[in-house]
PDB file of C-alpha atoms in Angstrom:
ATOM      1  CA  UNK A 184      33.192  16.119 -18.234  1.00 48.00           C
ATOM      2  CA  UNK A 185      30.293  14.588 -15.958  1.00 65.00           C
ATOM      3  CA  UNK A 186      29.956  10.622 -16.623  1.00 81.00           C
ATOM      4  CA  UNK A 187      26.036  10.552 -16.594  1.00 89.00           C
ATOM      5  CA  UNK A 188      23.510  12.766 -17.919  1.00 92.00           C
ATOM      6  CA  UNK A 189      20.380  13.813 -15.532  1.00 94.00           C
ATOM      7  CA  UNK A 190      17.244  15.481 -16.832  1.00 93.00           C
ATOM      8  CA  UNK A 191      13.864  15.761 -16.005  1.00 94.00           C
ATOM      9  CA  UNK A 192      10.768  13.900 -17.857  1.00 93.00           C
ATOM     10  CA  UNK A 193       7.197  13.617 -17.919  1.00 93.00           C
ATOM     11  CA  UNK A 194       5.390  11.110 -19.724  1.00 89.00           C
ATOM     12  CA  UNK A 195       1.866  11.829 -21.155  1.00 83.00           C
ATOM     13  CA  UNK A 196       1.104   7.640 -22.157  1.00 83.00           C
ATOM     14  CA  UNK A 197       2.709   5.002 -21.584  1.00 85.00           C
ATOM     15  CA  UNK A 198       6.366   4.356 -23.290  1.00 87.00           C
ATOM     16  CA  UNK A 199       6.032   0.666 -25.081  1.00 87.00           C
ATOM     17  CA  UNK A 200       9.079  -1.418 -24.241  1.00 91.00           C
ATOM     18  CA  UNK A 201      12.001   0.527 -24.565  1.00 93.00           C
ATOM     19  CA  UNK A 202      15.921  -1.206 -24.882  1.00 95.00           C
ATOM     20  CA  UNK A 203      19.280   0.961 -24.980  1.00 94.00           C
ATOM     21  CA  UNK A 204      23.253   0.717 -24.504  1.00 95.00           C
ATOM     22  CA  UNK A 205      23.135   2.626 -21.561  1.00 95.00           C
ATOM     23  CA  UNK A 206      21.976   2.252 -17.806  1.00 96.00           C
ATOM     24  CA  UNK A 207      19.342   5.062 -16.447  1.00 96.00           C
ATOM     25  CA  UNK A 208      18.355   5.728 -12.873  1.00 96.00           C
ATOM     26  CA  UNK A 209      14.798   6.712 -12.449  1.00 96.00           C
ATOM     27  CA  UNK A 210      13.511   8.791  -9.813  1.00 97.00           C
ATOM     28  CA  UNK A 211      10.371  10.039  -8.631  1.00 95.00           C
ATOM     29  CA  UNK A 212      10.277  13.710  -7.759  1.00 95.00           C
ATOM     30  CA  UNK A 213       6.610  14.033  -8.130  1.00 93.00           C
ATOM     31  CA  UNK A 214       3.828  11.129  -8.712  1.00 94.00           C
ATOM     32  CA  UNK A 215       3.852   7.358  -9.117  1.00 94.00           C
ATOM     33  CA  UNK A 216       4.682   5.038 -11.995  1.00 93.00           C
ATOM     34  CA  UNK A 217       3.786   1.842 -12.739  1.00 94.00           C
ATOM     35  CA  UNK A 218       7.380   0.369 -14.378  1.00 95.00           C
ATOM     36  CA  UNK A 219       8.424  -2.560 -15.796  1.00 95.00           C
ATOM     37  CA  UNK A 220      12.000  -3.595 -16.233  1.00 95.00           C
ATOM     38  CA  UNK A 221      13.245  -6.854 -17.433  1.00 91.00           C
ATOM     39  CA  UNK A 222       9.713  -8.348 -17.078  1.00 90.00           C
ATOM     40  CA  UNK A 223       9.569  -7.820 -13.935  1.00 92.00           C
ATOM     41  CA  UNK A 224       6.969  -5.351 -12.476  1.00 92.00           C
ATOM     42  CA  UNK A 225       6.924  -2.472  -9.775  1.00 93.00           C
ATOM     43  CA  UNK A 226       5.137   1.033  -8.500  1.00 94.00           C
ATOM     44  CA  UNK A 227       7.762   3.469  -8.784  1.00 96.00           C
ATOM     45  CA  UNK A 228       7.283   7.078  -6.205  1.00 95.00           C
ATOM     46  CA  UNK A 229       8.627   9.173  -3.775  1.00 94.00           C
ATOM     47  CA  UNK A 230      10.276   6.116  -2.226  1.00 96.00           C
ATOM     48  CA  UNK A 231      11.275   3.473  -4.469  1.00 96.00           C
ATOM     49  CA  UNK A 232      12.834   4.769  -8.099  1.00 97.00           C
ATOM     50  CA  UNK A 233      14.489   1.862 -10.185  1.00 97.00           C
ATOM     51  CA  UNK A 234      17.464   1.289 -12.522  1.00 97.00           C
ATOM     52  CA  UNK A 235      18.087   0.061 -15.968  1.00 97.00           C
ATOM     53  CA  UNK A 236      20.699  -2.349 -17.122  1.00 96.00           C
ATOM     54  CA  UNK A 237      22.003  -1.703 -20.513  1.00 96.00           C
ATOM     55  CA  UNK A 238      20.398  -3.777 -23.356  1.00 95.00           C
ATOM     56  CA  UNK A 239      17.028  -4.371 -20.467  1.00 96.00           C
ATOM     57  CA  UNK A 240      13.881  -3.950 -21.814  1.00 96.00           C
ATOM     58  CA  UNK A 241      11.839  -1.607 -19.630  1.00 95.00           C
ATOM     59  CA  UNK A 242       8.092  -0.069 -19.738  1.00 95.00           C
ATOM     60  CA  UNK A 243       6.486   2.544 -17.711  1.00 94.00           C
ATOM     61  CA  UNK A 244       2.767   4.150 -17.427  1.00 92.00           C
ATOM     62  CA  UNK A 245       2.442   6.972 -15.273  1.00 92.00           C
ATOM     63  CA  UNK A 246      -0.496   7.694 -12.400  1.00 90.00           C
ATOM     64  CA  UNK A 247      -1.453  10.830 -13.334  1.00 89.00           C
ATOM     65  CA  UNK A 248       0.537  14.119 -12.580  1.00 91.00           C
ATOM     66  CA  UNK A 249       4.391  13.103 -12.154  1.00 91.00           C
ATOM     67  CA  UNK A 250       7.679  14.129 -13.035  1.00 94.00           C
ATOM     68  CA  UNK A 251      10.910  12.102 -12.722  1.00 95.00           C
ATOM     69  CA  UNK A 252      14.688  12.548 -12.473  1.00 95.00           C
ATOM     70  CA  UNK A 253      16.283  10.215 -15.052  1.00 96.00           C
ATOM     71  CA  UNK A 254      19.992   9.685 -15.187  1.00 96.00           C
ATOM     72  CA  UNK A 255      21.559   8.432 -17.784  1.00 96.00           C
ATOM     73  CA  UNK A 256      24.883   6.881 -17.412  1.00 94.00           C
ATOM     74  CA  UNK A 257      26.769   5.995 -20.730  1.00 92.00           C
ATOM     75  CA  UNK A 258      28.594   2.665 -21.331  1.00 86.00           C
ATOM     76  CA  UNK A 259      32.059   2.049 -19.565  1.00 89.00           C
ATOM     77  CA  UNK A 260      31.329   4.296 -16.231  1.00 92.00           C
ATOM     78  CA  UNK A 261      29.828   1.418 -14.351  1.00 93.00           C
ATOM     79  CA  UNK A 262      32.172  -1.029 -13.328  1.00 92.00           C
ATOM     80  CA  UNK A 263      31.492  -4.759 -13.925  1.00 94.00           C
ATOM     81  CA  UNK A 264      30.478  -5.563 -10.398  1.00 93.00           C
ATOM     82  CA  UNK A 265      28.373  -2.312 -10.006  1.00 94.00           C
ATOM     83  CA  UNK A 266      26.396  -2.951 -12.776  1.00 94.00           C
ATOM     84  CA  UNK A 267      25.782  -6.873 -11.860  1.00 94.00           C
ATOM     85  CA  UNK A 268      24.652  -5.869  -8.605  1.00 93.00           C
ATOM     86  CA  UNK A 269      22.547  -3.111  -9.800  1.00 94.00           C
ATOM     87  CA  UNK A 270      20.859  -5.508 -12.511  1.00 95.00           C
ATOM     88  CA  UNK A 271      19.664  -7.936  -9.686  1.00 92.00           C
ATOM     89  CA  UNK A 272      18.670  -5.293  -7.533  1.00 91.00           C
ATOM     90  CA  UNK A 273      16.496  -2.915  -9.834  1.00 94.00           C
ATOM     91  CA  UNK A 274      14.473  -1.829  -7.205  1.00 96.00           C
ATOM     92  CA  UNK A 275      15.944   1.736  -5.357  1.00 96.00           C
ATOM     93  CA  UNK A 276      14.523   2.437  -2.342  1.00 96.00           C
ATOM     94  CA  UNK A 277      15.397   6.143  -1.791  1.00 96.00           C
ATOM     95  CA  UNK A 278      17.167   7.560   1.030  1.00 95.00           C
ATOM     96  CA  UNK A 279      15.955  10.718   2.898  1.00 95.00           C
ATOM     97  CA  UNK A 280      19.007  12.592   1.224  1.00 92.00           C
ATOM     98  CA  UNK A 281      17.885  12.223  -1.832  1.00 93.00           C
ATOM     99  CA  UNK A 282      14.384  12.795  -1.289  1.00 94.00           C
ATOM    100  CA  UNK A 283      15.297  16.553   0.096  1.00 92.00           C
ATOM    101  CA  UNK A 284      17.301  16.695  -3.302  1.00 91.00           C
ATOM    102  CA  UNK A 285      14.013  15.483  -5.838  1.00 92.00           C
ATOM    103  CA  UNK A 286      11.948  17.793  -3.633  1.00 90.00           C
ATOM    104  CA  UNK A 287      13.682  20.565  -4.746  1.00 88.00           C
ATOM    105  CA  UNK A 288      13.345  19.925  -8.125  1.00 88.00           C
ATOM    106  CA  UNK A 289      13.389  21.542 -10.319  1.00 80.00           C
ATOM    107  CA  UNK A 290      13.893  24.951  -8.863  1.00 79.00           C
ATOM    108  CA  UNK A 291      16.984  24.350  -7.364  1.00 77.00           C
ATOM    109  CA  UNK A 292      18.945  22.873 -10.856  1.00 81.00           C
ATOM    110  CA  UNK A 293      20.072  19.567 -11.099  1.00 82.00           C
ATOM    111  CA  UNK A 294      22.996  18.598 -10.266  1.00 81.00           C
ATOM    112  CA  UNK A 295      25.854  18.448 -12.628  1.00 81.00           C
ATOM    113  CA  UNK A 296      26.894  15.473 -12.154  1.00 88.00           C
ATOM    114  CA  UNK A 297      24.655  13.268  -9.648  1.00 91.00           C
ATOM    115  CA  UNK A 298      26.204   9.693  -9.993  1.00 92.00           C
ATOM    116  CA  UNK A 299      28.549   9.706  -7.146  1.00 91.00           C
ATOM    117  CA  UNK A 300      25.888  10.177  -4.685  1.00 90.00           C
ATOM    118  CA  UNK A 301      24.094   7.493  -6.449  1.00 93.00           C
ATOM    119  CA  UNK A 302      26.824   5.143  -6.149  1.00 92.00           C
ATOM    120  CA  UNK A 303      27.499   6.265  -2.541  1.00 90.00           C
ATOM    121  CA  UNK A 304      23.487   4.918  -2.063  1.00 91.00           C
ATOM    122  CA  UNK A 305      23.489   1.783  -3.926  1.00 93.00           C
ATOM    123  CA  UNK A 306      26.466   0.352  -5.365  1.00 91.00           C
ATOM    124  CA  UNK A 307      27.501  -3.120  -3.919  1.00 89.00           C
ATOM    125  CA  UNK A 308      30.293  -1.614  -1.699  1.00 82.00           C
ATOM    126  CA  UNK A 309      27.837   2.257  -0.806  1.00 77.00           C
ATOM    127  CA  UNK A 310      26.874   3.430   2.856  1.00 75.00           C
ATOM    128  CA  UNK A 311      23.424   1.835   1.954  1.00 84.00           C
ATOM    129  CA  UNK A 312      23.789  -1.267   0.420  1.00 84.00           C
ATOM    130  CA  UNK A 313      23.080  -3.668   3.712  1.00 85.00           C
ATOM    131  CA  UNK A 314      19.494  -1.606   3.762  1.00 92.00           C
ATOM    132  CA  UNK A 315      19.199  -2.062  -0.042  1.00 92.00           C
ATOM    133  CA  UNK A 316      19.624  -5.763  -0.260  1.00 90.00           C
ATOM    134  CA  UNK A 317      17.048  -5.691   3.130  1.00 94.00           C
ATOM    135  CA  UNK A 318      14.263  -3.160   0.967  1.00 94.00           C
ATOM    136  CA  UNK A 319      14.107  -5.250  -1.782  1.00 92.00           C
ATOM    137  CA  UNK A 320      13.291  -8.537   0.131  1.00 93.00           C
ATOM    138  CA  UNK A 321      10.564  -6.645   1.873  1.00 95.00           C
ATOM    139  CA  UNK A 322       9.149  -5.187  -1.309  1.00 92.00           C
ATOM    140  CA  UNK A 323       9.632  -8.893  -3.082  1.00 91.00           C
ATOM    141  CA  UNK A 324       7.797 -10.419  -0.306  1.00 94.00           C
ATOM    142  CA  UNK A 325       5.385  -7.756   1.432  1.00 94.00           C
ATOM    143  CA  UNK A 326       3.198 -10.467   2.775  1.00 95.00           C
ATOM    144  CA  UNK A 327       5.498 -11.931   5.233  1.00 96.00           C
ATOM    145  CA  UNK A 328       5.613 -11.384   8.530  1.00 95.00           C
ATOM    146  CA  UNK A 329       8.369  -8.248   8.307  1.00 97.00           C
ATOM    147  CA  UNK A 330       8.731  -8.038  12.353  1.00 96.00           C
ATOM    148  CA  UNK A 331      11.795  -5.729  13.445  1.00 96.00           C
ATOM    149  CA  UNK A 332      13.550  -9.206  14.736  1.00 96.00           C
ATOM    150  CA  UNK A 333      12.900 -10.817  11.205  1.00 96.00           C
ATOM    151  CA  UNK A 334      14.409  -7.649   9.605  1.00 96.00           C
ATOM    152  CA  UNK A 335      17.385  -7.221  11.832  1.00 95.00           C
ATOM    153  CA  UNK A 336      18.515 -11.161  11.396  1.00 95.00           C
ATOM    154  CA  UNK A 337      17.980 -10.360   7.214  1.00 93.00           C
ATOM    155  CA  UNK A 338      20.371  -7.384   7.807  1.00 91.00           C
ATOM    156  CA  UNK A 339      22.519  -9.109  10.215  1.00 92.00           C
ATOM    157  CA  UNK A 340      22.399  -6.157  12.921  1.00 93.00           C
ATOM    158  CA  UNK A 341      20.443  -6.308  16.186  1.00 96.00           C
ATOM    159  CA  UNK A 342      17.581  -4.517  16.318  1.00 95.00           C
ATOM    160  CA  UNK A 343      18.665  -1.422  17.509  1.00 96.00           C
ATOM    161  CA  UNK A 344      20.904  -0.743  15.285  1.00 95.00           C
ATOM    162  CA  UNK A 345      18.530  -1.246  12.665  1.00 96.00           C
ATOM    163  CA  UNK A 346      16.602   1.088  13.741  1.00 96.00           C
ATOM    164  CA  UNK A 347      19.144   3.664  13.435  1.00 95.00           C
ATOM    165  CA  UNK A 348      19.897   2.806  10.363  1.00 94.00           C
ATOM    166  CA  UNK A 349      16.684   3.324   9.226  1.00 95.00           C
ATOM    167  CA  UNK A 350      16.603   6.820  10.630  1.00 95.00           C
ATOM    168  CA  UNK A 351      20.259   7.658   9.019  1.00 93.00           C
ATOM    169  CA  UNK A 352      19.356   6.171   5.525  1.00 93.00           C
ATOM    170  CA  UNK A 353      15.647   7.135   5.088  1.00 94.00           C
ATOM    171  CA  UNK A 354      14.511   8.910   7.787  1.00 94.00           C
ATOM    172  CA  UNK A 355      11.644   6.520   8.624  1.00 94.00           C
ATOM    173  CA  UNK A 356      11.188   3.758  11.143  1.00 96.00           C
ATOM    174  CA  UNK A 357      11.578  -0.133   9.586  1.00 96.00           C
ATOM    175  CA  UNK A 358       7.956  -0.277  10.176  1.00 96.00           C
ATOM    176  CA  UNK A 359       7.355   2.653   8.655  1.00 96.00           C
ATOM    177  CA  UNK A 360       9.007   1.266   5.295  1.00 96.00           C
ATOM    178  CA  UNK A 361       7.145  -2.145   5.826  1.00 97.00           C
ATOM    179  CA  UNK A 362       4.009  -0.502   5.738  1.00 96.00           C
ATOM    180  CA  UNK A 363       4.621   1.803   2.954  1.00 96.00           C
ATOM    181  CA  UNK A 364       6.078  -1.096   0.843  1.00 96.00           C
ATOM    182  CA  UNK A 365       2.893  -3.541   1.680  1.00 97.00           C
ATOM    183  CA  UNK A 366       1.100  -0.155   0.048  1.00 97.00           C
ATOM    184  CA  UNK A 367       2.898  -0.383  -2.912  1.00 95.00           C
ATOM    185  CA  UNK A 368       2.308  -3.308  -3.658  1.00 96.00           C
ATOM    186  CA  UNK A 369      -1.123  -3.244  -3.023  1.00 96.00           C
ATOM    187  CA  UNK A 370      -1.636  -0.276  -5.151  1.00 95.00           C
ATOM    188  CA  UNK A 371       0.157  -2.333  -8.572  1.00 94.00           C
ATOM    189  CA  UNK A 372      -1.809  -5.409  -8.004  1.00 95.00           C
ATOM    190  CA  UNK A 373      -5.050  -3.588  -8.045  1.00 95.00           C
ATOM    191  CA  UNK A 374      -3.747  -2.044 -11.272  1.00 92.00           C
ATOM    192  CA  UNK A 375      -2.166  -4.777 -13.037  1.00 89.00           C
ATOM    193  CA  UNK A 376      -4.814  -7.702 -11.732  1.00 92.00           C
ATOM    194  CA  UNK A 377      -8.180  -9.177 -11.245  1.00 92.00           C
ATOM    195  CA  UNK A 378      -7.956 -10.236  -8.277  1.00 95.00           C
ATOM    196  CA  UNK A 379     -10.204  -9.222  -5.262  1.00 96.00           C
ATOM    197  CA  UNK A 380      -9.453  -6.379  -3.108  1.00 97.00           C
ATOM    198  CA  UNK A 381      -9.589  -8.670   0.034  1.00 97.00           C
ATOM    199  CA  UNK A 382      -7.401 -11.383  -1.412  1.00 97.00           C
ATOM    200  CA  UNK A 383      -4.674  -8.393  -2.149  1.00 97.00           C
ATOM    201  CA  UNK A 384      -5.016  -7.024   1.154  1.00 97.00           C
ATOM    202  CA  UNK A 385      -4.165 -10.633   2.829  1.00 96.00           C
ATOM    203  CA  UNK A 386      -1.478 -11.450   0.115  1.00 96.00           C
ATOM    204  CA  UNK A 387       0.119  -7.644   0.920  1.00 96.00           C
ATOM    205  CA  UNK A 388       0.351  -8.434   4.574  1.00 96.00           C
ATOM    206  CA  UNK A 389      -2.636  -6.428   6.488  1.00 96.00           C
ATOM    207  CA  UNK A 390      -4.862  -8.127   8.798  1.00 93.00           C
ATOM    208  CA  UNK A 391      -8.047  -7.241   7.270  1.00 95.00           C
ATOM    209  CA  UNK A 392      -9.422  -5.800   4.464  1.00 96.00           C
ATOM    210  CA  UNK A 393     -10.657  -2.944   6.081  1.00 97.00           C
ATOM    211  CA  UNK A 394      -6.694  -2.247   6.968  1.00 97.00           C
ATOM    212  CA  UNK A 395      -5.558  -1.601   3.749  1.00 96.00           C
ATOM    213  CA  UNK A 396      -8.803   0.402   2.935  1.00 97.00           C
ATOM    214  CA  UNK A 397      -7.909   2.967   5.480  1.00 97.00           C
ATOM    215  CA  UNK A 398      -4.024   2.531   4.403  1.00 96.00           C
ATOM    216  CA  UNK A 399      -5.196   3.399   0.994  1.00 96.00           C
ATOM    217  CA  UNK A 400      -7.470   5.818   1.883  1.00 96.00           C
ATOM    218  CA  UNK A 401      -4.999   7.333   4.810  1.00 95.00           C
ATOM    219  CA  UNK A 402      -2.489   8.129   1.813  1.00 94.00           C
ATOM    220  CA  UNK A 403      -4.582   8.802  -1.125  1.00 93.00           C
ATOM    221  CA  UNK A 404      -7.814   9.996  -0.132  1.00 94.00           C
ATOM    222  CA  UNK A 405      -9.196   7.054  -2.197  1.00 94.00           C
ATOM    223  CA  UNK A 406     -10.921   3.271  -1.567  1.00 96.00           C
ATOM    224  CA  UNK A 407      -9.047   0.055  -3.191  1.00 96.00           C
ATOM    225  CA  UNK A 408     -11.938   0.224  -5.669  1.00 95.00           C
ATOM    226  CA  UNK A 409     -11.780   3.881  -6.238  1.00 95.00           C
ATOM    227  CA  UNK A 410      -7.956   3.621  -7.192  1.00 93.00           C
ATOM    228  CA  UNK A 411      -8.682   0.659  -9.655  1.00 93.00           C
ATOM    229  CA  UNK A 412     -11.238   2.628 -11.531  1.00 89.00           C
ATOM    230  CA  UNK A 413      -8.882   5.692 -11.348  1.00 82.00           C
ATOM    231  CA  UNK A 414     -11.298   7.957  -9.783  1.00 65.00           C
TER     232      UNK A 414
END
């Protein structure tokens, strides 16, 4: 009998705050999300899916065309530890395993029973869990100066091995992540706030304005003020 249920979901409006007696992974195979989970906000996609703690209150609006992996994992699998770890860390940033996996999706079947190689990713004691507790303090605080050296002492590796452990886990250089998580959060603010497009830019970490416009641009084909209008 497999101790979580995965399926895939598309939303067509957004959900309304939602509470259950059960935790759920969600995953981005296609899309983004905006996602909202204890009252806390993010930008869910191809690189950052999120969990839910039992009895959290969650929200979610999707960008457009999307489809997600959601696992739900009934009461009593988790451990105690797990799921207080989990619960402070609701932000997953996905490894390049699991990527392949959501890329496949959904011609090549789910998997029966994916929580092990969840937990193998980010429970307290997984292969990934030094990178995990490093990803969310980037994506907390994607203003700061996120320099290799800076990332290395939050890890507590030197900086070489950081870089391989960014190339194991995700496939992508540190900076790489930096940059994409700076993007992220970019993207939600000019969503979920009035604020100008050059005072997000500075807040998110880029030099200039101009910077994030060609980020923005580079990955969506769109302008900061074409993605808040939704063009």
């Amino acid at each position: 009998m497999s101790a979580s249920t995965p399926h895939l979901r598309r939303y067509l409006g957004p959900t309304g705050l939602e509470c259950h007696d059960y935790a759920q992974w969600v995953l981005p195979v296609r899309g983004e999300l905006q996602f909202e989970v204890g009252g806390a906000g993010g930008h869910l996609d191809r690189l950052q899916g999120a969990f839910v703690a039992p009895g959290q209150t969650h929200d979610l609006e999707a960008l457009g065309e999307h489809c997600c992996l959601i696992v739900d994992c009934p009461a009593g699998v988790l451990d105690d530890d797990t799921l207080d770890h989990l619960y402070r860390r609701p932000w997953l940033a996905v490894p390049a395993d699991m990527r392949r996996r959501l890329q496949g999706l959904p011609g090549n079947g789910l998997e029966a029973d994916p929580l092990p190689r969840l937990l193998r990713h980010f429970a307290p004691a997984g292969s990934g869990a030094r990178l995990q507790a490093l990803c969310m303090a980037v994506a907390s605080a994607p203003g700061l100066d996120w320099s290799v050296a800076r990332m290395a002492a939050v890890a507590g590796v030197s900086g070489s091995r950081l870089h391989a452990l960014f190339a194991r886990e995700f496939g992508l250089a540190p900076q790489a992540w930096v940059s994409a998580a700076r993007l992220r959060w970019a993207k939600r603010q000019l969503l979920g706030s009035d604020a100008s497009i050059s005072d997000i830019a500075q807040r998110a970490g880029y030099s200039e304005q101009s910077a994030f416009t060609r980020a923005l641009r580079r990955e969506s084909g769109r302008t900061p003020r074409q993605w808040r209008a939704g063009q």
